Tab-separated table of C-alpha atoms in Angstrom:
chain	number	residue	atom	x	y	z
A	1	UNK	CA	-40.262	141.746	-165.162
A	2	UNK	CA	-42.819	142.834	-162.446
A	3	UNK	CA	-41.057	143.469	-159.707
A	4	UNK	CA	-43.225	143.834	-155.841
A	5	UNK	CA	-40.903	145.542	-153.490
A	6	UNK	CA	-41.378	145.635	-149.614
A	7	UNK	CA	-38.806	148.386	-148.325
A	8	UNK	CA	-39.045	147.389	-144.428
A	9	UNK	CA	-37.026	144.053	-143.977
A	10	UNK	CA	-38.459	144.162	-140.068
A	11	UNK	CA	-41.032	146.094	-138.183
A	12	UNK	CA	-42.163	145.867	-134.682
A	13	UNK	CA	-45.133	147.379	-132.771
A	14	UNK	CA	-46.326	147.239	-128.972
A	15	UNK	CA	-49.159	145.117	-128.397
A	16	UNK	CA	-52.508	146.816	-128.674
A	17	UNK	CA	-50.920	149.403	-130.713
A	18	UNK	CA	-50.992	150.065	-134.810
A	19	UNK	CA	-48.590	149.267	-137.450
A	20	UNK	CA	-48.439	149.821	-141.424
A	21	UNK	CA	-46.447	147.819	-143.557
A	22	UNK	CA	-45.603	148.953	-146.999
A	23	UNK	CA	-45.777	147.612	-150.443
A	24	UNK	CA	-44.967	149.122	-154.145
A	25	UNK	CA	-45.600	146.701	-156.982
A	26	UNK	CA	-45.122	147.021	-160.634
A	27	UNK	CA	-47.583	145.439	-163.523
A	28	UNK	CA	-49.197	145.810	-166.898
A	29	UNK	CA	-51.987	144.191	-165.957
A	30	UNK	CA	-55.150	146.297	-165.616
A	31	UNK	CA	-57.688	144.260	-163.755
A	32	UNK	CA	-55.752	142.138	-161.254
A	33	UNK	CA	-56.004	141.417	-157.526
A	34	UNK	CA	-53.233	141.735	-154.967
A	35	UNK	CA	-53.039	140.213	-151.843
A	36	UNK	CA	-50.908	139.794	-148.354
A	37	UNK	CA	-49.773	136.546	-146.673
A	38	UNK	CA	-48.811	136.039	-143.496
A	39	UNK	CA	-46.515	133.373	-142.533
A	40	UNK	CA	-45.479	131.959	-139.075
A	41	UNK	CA	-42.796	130.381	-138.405
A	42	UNK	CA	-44.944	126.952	-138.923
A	43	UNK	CA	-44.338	128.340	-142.539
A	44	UNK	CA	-47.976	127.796	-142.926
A	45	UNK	CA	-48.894	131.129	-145.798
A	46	UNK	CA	-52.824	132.494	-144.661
A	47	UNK	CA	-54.403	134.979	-146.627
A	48	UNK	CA	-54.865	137.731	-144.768
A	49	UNK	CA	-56.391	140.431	-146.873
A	50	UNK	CA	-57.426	140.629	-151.100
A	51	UNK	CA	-57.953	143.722	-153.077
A	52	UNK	CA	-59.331	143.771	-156.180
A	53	UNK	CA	-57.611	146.441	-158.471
A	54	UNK	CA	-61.037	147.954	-160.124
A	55	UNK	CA	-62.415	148.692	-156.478
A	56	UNK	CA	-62.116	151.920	-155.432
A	57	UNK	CA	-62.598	150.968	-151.726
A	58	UNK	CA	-60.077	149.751	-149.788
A	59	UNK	CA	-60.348	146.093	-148.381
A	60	UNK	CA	-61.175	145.457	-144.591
A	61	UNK	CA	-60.855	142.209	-142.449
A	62	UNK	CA	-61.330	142.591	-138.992
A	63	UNK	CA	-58.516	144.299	-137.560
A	64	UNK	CA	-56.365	144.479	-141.176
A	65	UNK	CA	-57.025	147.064	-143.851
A	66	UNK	CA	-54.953	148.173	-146.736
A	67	UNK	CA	-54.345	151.876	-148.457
A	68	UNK	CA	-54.715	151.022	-151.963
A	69	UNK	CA	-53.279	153.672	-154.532
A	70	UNK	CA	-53.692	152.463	-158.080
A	71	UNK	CA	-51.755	154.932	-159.608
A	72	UNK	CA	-48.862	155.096	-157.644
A	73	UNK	CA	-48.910	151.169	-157.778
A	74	UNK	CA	-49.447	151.289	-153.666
A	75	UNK	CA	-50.997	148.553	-151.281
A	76	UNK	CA	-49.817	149.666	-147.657
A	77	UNK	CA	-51.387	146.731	-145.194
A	78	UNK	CA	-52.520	148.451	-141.465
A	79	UNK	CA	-52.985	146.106	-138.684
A	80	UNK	CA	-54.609	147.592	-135.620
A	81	UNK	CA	-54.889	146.942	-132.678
A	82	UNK	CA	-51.728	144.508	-132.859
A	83	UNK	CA	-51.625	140.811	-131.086
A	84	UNK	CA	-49.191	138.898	-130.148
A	85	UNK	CA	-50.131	136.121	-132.573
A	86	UNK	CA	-49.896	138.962	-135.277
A	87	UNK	CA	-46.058	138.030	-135.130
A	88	UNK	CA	-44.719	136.831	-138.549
A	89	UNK	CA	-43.397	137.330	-141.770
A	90	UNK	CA	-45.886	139.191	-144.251
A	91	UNK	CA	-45.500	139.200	-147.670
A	92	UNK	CA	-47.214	141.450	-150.824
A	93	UNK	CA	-47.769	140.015	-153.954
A	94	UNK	CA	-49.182	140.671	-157.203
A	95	UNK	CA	-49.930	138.976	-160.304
A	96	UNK	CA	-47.478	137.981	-162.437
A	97	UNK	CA	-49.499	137.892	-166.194
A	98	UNK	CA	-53.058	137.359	-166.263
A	99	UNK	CA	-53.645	137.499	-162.828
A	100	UNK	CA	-51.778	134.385	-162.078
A	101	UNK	CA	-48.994	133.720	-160.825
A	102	UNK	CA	-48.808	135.468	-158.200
A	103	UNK	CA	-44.980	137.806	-157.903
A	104	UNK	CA	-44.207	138.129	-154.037
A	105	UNK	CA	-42.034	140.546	-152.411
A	106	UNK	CA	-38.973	139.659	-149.952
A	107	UNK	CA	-41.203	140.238	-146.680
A	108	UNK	CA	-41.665	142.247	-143.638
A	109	UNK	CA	-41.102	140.347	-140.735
A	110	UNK	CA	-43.428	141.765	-137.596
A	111	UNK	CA	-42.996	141.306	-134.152
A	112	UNK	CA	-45.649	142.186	-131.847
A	113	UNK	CA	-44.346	143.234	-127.867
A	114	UNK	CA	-45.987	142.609	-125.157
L	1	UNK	CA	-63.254	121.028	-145.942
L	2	UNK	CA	-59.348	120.094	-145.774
L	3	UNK	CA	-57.209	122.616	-147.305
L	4	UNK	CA	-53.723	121.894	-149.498
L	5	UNK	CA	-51.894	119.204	-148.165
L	6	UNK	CA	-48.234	118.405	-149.255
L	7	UNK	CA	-45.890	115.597	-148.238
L	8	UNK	CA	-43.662	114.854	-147.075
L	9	UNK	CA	-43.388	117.835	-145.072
L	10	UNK	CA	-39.297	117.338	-144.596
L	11	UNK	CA	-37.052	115.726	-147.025
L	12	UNK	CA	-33.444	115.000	-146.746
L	13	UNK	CA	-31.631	113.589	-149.939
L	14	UNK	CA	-27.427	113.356	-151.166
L	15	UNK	CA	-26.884	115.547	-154.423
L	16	UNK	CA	-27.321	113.710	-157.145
L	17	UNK	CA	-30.726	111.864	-156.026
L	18	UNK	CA	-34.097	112.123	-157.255
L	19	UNK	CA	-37.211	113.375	-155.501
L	20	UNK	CA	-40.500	113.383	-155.588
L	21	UNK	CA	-42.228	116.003	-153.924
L	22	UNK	CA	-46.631	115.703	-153.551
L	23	UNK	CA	-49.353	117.943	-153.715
L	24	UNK	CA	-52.548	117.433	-152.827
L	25	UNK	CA	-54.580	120.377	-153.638
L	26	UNK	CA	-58.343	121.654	-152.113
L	27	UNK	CA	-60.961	119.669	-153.650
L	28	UNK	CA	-62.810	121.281	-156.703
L	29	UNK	CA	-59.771	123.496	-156.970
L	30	UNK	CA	-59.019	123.321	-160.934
L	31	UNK	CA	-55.687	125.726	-160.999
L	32	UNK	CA	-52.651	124.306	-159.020
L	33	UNK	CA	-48.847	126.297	-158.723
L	34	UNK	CA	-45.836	125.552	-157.325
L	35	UNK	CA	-43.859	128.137	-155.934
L	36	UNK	CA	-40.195	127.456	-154.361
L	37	UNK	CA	-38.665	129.894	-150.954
L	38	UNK	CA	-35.248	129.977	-150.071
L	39	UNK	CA	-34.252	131.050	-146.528
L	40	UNK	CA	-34.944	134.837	-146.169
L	41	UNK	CA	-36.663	135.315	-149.398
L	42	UNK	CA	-40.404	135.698	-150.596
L	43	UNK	CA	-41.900	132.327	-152.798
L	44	UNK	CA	-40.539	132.417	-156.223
L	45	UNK	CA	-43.126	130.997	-159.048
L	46	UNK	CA	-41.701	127.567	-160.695
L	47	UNK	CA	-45.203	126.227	-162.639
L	48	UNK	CA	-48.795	126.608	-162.442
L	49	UNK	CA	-51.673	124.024	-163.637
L	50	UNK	CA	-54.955	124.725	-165.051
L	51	UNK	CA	-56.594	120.815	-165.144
L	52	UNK	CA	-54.304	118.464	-166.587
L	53	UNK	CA	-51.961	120.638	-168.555
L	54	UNK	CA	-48.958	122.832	-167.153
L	55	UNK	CA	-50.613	126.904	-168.336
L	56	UNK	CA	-46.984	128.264	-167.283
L	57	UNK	CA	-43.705	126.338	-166.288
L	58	UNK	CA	-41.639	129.601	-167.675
L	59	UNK	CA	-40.628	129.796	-163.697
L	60	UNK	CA	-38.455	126.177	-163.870
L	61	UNK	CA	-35.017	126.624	-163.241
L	62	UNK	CA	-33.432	124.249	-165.764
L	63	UNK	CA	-34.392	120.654	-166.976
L	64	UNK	CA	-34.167	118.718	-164.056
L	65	UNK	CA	-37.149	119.993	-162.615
L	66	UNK	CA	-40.338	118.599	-164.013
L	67	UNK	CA	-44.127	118.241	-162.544
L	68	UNK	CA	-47.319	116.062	-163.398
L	69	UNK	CA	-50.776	116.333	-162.418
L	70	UNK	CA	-52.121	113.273	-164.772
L	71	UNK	CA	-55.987	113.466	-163.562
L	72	UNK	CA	-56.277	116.944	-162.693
L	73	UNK	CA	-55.997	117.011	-158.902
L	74	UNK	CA	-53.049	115.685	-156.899
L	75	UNK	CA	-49.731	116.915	-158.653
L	76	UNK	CA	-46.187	115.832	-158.113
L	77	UNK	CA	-43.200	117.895	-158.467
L	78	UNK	CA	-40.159	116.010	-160.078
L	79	UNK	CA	-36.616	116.601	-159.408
L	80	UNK	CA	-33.787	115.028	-161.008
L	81	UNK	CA	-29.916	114.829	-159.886
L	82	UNK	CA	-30.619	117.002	-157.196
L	83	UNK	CA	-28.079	119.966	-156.187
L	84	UNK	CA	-27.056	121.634	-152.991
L	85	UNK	CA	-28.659	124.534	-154.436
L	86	UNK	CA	-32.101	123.047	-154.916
L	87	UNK	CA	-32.357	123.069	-150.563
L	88	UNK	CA	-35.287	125.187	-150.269
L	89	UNK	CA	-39.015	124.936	-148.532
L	90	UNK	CA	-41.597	123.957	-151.949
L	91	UNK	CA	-45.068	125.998	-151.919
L	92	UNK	CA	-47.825	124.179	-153.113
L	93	UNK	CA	-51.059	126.180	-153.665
L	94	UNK	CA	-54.700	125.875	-155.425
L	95	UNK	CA	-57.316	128.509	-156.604
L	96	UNK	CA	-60.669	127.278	-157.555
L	97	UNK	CA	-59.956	128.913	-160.706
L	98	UNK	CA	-57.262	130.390	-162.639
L	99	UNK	CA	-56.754	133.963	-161.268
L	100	UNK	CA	-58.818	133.444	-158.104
L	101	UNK	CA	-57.103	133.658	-154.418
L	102	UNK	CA	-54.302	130.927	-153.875
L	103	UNK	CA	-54.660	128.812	-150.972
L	104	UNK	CA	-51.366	127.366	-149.806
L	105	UNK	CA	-50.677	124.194	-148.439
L	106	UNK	CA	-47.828	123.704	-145.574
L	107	UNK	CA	-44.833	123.190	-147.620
L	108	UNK	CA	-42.148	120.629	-147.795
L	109	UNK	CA	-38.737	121.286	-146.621
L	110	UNK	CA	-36.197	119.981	-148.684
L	111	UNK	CA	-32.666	119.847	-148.234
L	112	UNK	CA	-29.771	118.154	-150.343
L	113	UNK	CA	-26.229	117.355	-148.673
């Protein structure tokens, strides 16, 4: 079964400052995309960053960036510059077969200090 | 445009009832999933829809879960004799196609006393 495994349960960060959340996923697919969701507690999920296996450059939004290693099955998320409305749970997923649907992993939940 | 709406957002029911849980999904969106979180864990996949037709409901947990989506849009997730175990917060998403980025709507809350 493809398993997506987020090893840091919680994280938190000063505001302004930078934090990396990690992600290790497992699939036999070999073009997919992966992806990490944030959700508040409104429970709301928001996309906040794609990466699309066959690119060899890593995926930037604004302030969020990932470290994409294909063959170590990697996909690390950076925010920078950290707000406090970064605060939330984020979650890594991955496909499950043929691209869809998507496998999540148990979440990182952030807090951002002031 | 609106994005993925789902009601009702809260739902209280007594084990044993049946549910009815709604989707509505963005519009032009043809692949619609339903995924299912339980407090402290990540969304688990239960079904996904590409058009009219169920593509994948290998993520159902038994018979008493069922879901429609007759005309290709709005979909409807069906639960029957509803357990104490079934108390969880339902993910509704859509992806303009299958395989595409999944959109997700706010969820609905149910719990069963």
């Amino acid at each position: 079964a493809q398993t997506v495994t987020q090893s840091q349960p919680e994280m938190s960060v000063q505001e302004a400052e930078t934090v990396t959340l990690s992600c290790t996923y497992d699939t036999s697919e070999n073009n997919y995309y992966l992806f990490w969701y944030k959700q508040p507690p409104s429970r709301q999920m928001i996309l906040v960053i794609r990466q699309e296996a066959y690119k060899q450059q890593n995926a930037t939004e604004n302030r969020f960036s990932v470290n994409f290693q294909k063959a170590a099955k990697s996909f690390s998320l950076k925010i920078s510059d950290s707000q406090l409305g970064d605060t939330a749970m984020y979650f890594c997923a991955s496909p499950h077969s043929g691209n869809t649907p998507l496998v999540f992993g148990k979440g990182t939940r952030l807090s951002v200090i002031a | 445009g609106a994005g993925v709406s789902q009601t009702p957002s809260n739902k209280v029911t007594e084990k044993g009832k049946y549910v009815e849980l709604r989707c509505d999904p963005i519009s032009g969106h043809t692949a619609l999933y339903w995924y299912r979180q339980s407090l402290g864990q990540g969304p688990e996949f239960l079904i996904y829809f590409q058009g009219t037709g169920a593509a994948d409901d290998s993520g159902l947990p038994n018979d008493r879960f069922f879901a429609v989506r007759p005309e290709g849009s709005v979909s409807t997730l069906k639960i029957q004799r509803t357990e104490r175990g079934d108390s969880a917060v339902y993910l509704c998403a859509s992806s303009l196609n299958s395989g595409e980025t999944q959109y997700f709507g706010p969820g609905t809350r149910l719990l069963v006393l």
